[in-house]
Short mmCIF file of C-alpha atoms and ligand atoms in Angstrom, two decimals:
data_model
loop_
_atom_site.label_atom_id
_atom_site.label_comp_id
_atom_site.label_asym_id
_atom_site.label_seq_id
_atom_site.Cartn_x
_atom_site.Cartn_y
_atom_site.Cartn_z
CA MET A 1 80.83 159.09 156.62
CA SER A 2 83.75 161.19 155.40
CA VAL A 3 86.33 159.71 153.08
CA HIS A 4 89.87 161.10 153.07
CA LYS A 5 90.93 161.95 149.51
CA SER A 6 94.52 162.96 148.96
CA GLU A 7 95.49 164.67 145.71
CA VAL A 8 98.64 162.61 145.22
CA LYS A 9 98.01 158.91 144.76
CA ILE A 10 100.14 156.14 146.24
CA ILE A 11 102.05 154.16 143.61
CA THR A 12 100.60 150.68 143.10
CA THR A 13 102.17 147.32 142.21
CA HIS A 14 100.35 147.66 138.91
CA GLN A 15 102.17 150.94 138.19
CA LEU A 16 105.51 149.36 139.11
CA GLN A 17 104.74 146.59 136.61
CA ASN A 18 103.91 149.21 133.95
CA MET A 19 107.21 150.95 134.68
CA LYS A 20 109.07 147.73 133.86
CA GLU A 21 107.03 147.25 130.69
CA ARG A 22 107.78 150.74 129.37
CA GLY A 23 111.44 150.62 130.46
CA GLU A 24 111.22 153.26 133.20
CA LYS A 25 113.64 152.38 136.00
CA ILE A 26 112.24 152.10 139.53
CA SER A 27 113.94 154.06 142.34
CA MET A 28 113.86 152.57 145.83
CA LEU A 29 115.54 153.62 149.08
CA THR A 30 115.29 152.46 152.66
CA ALA A 31 113.50 154.62 155.24
CA TYR A 32 112.96 154.05 158.94
CA ASP A 33 111.50 157.26 160.37
CA PHE A 34 108.93 159.99 159.70
CA SER A 35 111.25 162.93 158.94
CA MET A 36 113.52 161.13 156.50
CA ALA A 37 110.60 159.31 154.81
CA GLY A 38 108.91 162.68 154.17
CA ILE A 39 112.03 164.02 152.43
CA LEU A 40 112.50 160.88 150.32
CA ASP A 41 108.83 160.76 149.33
CA ALA A 42 108.72 164.43 148.35
CA ALA A 43 111.95 163.98 146.36
CA GLY A 44 110.20 161.39 144.19
CA VAL A 45 111.43 157.97 145.32
CA ASP A 46 109.02 155.35 143.94
CA VAL A 47 109.36 152.69 146.65
CA LEU A 48 110.39 153.11 150.29
CA LEU A 49 111.70 149.98 151.96
CA VAL A 50 111.44 149.79 155.73
CA GLY A 51 114.42 147.46 155.72
CA ASP A 52 115.48 145.24 158.56
CA SER A 53 118.79 147.06 157.99
CA ALA A 54 117.22 149.31 160.67
CA SER A 55 118.79 146.75 162.98
CA ASN A 56 122.22 147.97 161.80
CA VAL A 57 121.80 151.64 160.94
CA MET A 58 119.21 152.67 163.53
CA ALA A 59 119.97 150.32 166.43
CA GLY A 60 123.70 149.62 165.95
CA HIS A 61 123.48 145.82 165.83
CA GLU A 62 126.07 143.94 163.80
CA THR A 63 123.47 141.94 161.86
CA THR A 64 119.81 142.22 160.88
CA LEU A 65 118.84 139.28 163.08
CA PRO A 66 117.98 141.00 166.40
CA ILE A 67 115.27 143.38 165.16
CA THR A 68 111.78 142.33 166.27
CA LEU A 69 108.37 142.40 164.61
CA ASP A 70 107.19 145.11 167.03
CA GLN A 71 110.23 147.26 166.20
CA MET A 72 109.67 146.83 162.45
CA ILE A 73 106.02 147.86 162.90
CA TYR A 74 107.12 150.95 164.86
CA HIS A 75 109.52 152.01 162.05
CA ALA A 76 106.99 151.17 159.33
CA SER A 77 104.13 153.13 160.87
CA SER A 78 106.42 156.20 161.23
CA VAL A 79 107.31 155.94 157.52
CA VAL A 80 103.73 155.40 156.38
CA ARG A 81 102.57 158.53 158.24
CA ALA A 82 105.00 160.63 156.15
CA VAL A 83 104.27 159.21 152.73
CA LYS A 84 101.98 160.69 150.07
CA ARG A 85 103.18 158.89 146.93
CA ALA A 86 105.74 156.13 147.49
CA PHE A 87 104.80 152.46 147.79
CA VAL A 88 105.94 151.32 151.26
CA VAL A 89 107.35 147.79 151.62
CA VAL A 90 108.31 146.37 155.01
CA ASP A 91 110.88 143.65 155.66
CA MET A 92 109.54 140.75 157.66
CA PRO A 93 112.16 140.31 160.39
CA PHE A 94 114.15 137.14 161.01
CA GLY A 95 112.08 134.53 162.83
CA SER A 96 108.70 135.96 161.86
CA TYR A 97 108.07 133.83 158.75
CA GLN A 98 110.63 131.03 158.35
CA GLY A 99 109.44 127.47 158.97
CA ASN A 100 105.84 128.18 159.98
CA SER A 101 103.43 129.55 157.41
CA SER A 102 100.67 130.26 159.97
CA GLU A 103 103.05 132.45 161.93
CA ALA A 104 104.21 134.05 158.67
CA LEU A 105 100.63 134.98 157.82
CA ARG A 106 100.01 136.34 161.33
CA SER A 107 103.21 138.43 161.15
CA ALA A 108 102.36 139.83 157.71
CA ILE A 109 98.84 140.73 158.79
CA ARG A 110 100.19 142.50 161.89
CA ILE A 111 102.56 144.55 159.72
CA MET A 112 99.79 145.52 157.29
CA LYS A 113 97.16 146.28 159.95
CA GLU A 114 99.35 148.03 162.52
CA SER A 115 101.62 150.05 160.21
CA GLY A 116 99.40 150.76 157.20
CA ALA A 117 102.19 149.65 154.82
CA HIS A 118 101.43 148.53 151.28
CA GLY A 119 103.40 145.30 151.05
CA ILE A 120 106.01 143.09 152.69
CA LYS A 121 109.39 141.63 151.68
CA LEU A 122 110.93 138.35 152.75
CA GLU A 123 114.23 136.63 152.05
CA GLY A 124 114.53 133.26 150.32
CA GLY A 125 113.08 131.04 147.59
CA ALA A 126 111.76 127.46 147.61
CA GLU A 127 112.34 127.07 151.36
CA ILE A 128 109.75 129.76 152.17
CA LYS A 129 107.25 128.77 149.46
CA GLU A 130 104.44 127.96 151.91
CA SER A 131 104.81 131.23 153.80
CA VAL A 132 104.80 133.25 150.57
CA THR A 133 101.72 131.38 149.32
CA ARG A 134 99.77 131.96 152.52
CA ILE A 135 100.63 135.64 152.75
CA LEU A 136 99.70 136.16 149.09
CA SER A 137 96.40 134.33 149.63
CA ALA A 138 95.48 137.02 152.20
CA GLY A 139 95.87 139.67 149.49
CA VAL A 140 99.15 141.06 150.80
CA PRO A 141 101.60 142.13 148.05
CA VAL A 142 104.89 140.23 148.48
CA MET A 143 108.36 141.27 147.29
CA GLY A 144 111.02 138.52 147.19
CA HIS A 145 114.71 138.92 148.06
CA LEU A 146 117.39 136.59 146.63
CA GLY A 147 121.18 136.52 146.29
CA LEU A 148 122.87 137.85 149.42
CA THR A 149 120.20 137.42 152.07
CA PRO A 150 121.58 139.03 155.26
CA GLN A 151 119.21 137.12 157.57
CA SER A 152 121.18 133.96 156.60
CA ILE A 153 124.59 135.49 157.35
CA TYR A 154 125.53 132.74 159.79
CA LYS A 155 124.81 130.12 157.10
CA PHE A 156 126.96 131.87 154.45
CA GLY A 157 129.58 133.24 156.84
CA THR A 158 130.39 136.32 154.69
CA TYR A 159 128.77 139.27 152.91
CA THR A 160 130.64 138.57 149.64
CA VAL A 161 129.06 138.32 146.17
CA ARG A 162 126.63 135.38 145.86
CA ALA A 163 125.79 133.01 142.99
CA LYS A 164 129.13 133.23 141.19
CA GLU A 165 129.14 129.45 140.67
CA GLU A 166 126.78 127.88 138.11
CA GLU A 167 124.97 125.68 140.66
CA GLU A 168 124.02 128.61 142.93
CA ALA A 169 123.15 130.74 139.89
CA GLU A 170 120.79 128.01 138.61
CA LYS A 171 119.11 127.76 142.03
CA LEU A 172 118.69 131.54 142.10
CA LEU A 173 117.07 131.51 138.62
CA GLN A 174 114.69 128.75 139.73
CA ASP A 175 113.84 130.55 142.97
CA ALA A 176 113.15 133.79 141.09
CA GLN A 177 110.87 131.96 138.65
CA LEU A 178 109.09 130.26 141.57
CA LEU A 179 108.52 133.59 143.39
CA GLN A 180 107.04 135.06 140.22
CA ASP A 181 104.85 131.98 139.65
CA LEU A 182 103.57 132.18 143.24
CA GLY A 183 102.48 135.77 142.60
CA CYS A 184 105.20 138.05 144.03
CA PHE A 185 105.02 141.53 142.51
CA ALA A 186 108.80 142.19 142.47
CA ILE A 187 112.12 140.73 143.60
CA VAL A 188 115.22 142.33 145.12
CA LEU A 189 118.51 140.80 143.96
CA GLU A 190 121.39 141.62 146.30
CA LYS A 191 125.09 141.41 145.44
CA ILE A 192 125.14 138.98 142.54
CA PRO A 193 126.99 139.14 139.17
CA ALA A 194 125.46 141.67 136.77
CA ASP A 195 125.01 139.14 133.94
CA LEU A 196 123.03 136.80 136.20
CA ALA A 197 120.82 139.69 137.36
CA GLN A 198 120.27 140.59 133.70
CA ARG A 199 119.21 136.99 132.95
CA VAL A 200 116.66 137.13 135.79
CA ALA A 201 115.30 140.53 134.70
CA THR A 202 114.96 139.32 131.11
CA GLN A 203 113.43 135.95 131.97
CA LEU A 204 110.87 137.33 134.44
CA HIS A 205 108.08 139.74 133.68
CA ILE A 206 107.87 141.23 137.23
CA PRO A 207 110.20 144.11 138.24
CA ILE A 208 113.67 143.12 139.45
CA ILE A 209 115.30 145.64 141.80
CA GLY A 210 119.05 145.39 142.29
CA ILE A 211 121.50 146.32 145.03
CA GLY A 212 124.99 145.45 143.86
CA ALA A 213 123.41 143.58 140.93
CA GLY A 214 124.52 145.84 138.07
CA PRO A 215 122.65 148.12 135.67
CA HIS A 216 120.57 145.62 133.63
CA VAL A 217 117.69 145.29 136.10
CA ASP A 218 114.44 147.21 136.41
CA GLY A 219 115.34 149.40 139.37
CA GLN A 220 117.87 150.11 142.11
CA VAL A 221 117.73 150.18 145.91
CA LEU A 222 120.28 151.54 148.39
CA VAL A 223 120.34 151.98 152.14
CA VAL A 224 119.66 155.70 152.61
CA HIS A 225 122.29 156.22 155.33
CA ASP A 226 124.92 154.78 152.97
CA MET A 227 124.00 156.83 149.87
CA LEU A 228 123.77 160.06 151.88
CA GLY A 229 127.16 159.40 153.45
CA ILE A 230 125.87 159.40 157.03
CA ASN A 231 127.50 156.05 157.54
CA LYS A 232 131.17 156.47 156.56
CA GLU A 233 132.59 153.04 157.28
CA PHE A 234 130.56 150.99 154.77
CA LYS A 235 132.24 151.28 151.35
CA PRO A 236 131.23 148.43 149.05
CA ARG A 237 131.97 148.79 145.33
CA PHE A 238 128.28 149.02 144.45
CA LEU A 239 127.65 152.06 146.65
CA ARG A 240 127.49 155.52 145.10
CA ARG A 241 127.58 158.34 147.67
CA TYR A 242 125.37 161.29 146.76
CA ALA A 243 126.31 163.45 149.76
CA ASP A 244 128.74 163.61 152.65
CA LEU A 245 126.21 164.20 155.42
CA HIS A 246 128.60 162.83 158.01
CA SER A 247 130.93 165.81 157.47
CA ILE A 248 128.07 168.32 157.09
CA MET A 249 126.39 167.14 160.31
CA THR A 250 129.66 166.96 162.23
CA ASP A 251 130.54 170.55 161.21
CA ALA A 252 127.07 171.79 162.16
CA VAL A 253 127.16 170.11 165.57
CA GLN A 254 130.72 171.30 166.27
CA ASN A 255 129.65 174.87 165.45
CA TYR A 256 126.66 174.54 167.78
CA VAL A 257 128.85 173.28 170.63
CA LYS A 258 131.32 176.14 170.02
CA ASP A 259 128.51 178.74 170.01
CA VAL A 260 126.99 177.39 173.23
CA LYS A 261 130.35 177.30 174.99
CA SER A 262 131.27 180.81 173.83
CA ARG A 263 127.78 182.14 174.78
CA ASP A 264 127.28 183.25 171.16
CA PHE A 265 124.07 181.17 171.10
CA PRO A 266 121.41 182.20 171.86
CA SER A 267 121.71 185.87 170.93
CA ASP A 268 119.28 188.55 172.13
CA LYS A 269 117.34 188.07 168.88
CA GLU A 270 116.92 184.38 169.64
CA ALA A 271 115.48 185.04 173.09
CA TYR A 272 111.99 186.14 174.25
O1 KIV B 301 117.07 145.74 154.80
C1 KIV B 301 117.49 146.29 153.77
O2 KIV B 301 117.97 147.42 153.78
C2 KIV B 301 117.42 145.54 152.51
C3 KIV B 301 118.08 146.16 151.33
C4 KIV B 301 119.53 145.97 151.41
C5 KIV B 301 117.52 145.64 150.06
O3 KIV B 301 116.86 144.50 152.46
#
């Protein structure tokens, strides 16, 4: 029997925990395909999230609700094939885990078996306790997601900052504690006040990853199309753009069209 040994080791949940303990911030970005995942992994991102935001940025839906389990597995397996170091977490899509813990376990096992990912993420707290417990009991690492939970958009009605009022903040703190007690290895906090995120990160010993949750958490996550400036329309306050790929790609494609039309491309050197 031959065993494949790669020189670079995949980051583990244990290492992510150590990063929190020694104060090293965790970097996380979304990825949905092989080519982009390879670039992000080689550039040193610690965690790649195959987010259900694929529903928006890859498929053009208005919300994350339409994406299916099969589609998430397709994206996840493409990402996993590219990765040498990053820990790959996959969002469980809407409808694959809420309300039925047996189905939740089946969905999580399908993701792990068919994509080769290293863990899953699901949205919610006390209301998904049974699903989280069952998935964890199968040995699958689970990341929680609290605050703005886009799969519940039709319940909240808006994508504005969550947990500004004391009652919702208290529920979020309790949910975060519950997810840690159940055995989740990390939690994403989306679009909540920075001081509340700091309270969660201080109170809990597992890594807390923020998106629009301020600087006092253990790591940050962004949607890769947003931070690279591929998607120009989305401009929330929490987003820092590291490139303007929309302009770069548009220029490149316009030049290509011009060269084809003018017969400049291909030249004799580019022909056989
Ligand atoms: O699906 C996604 O991209 C996410 C991030 C916003 C955390 O869940």
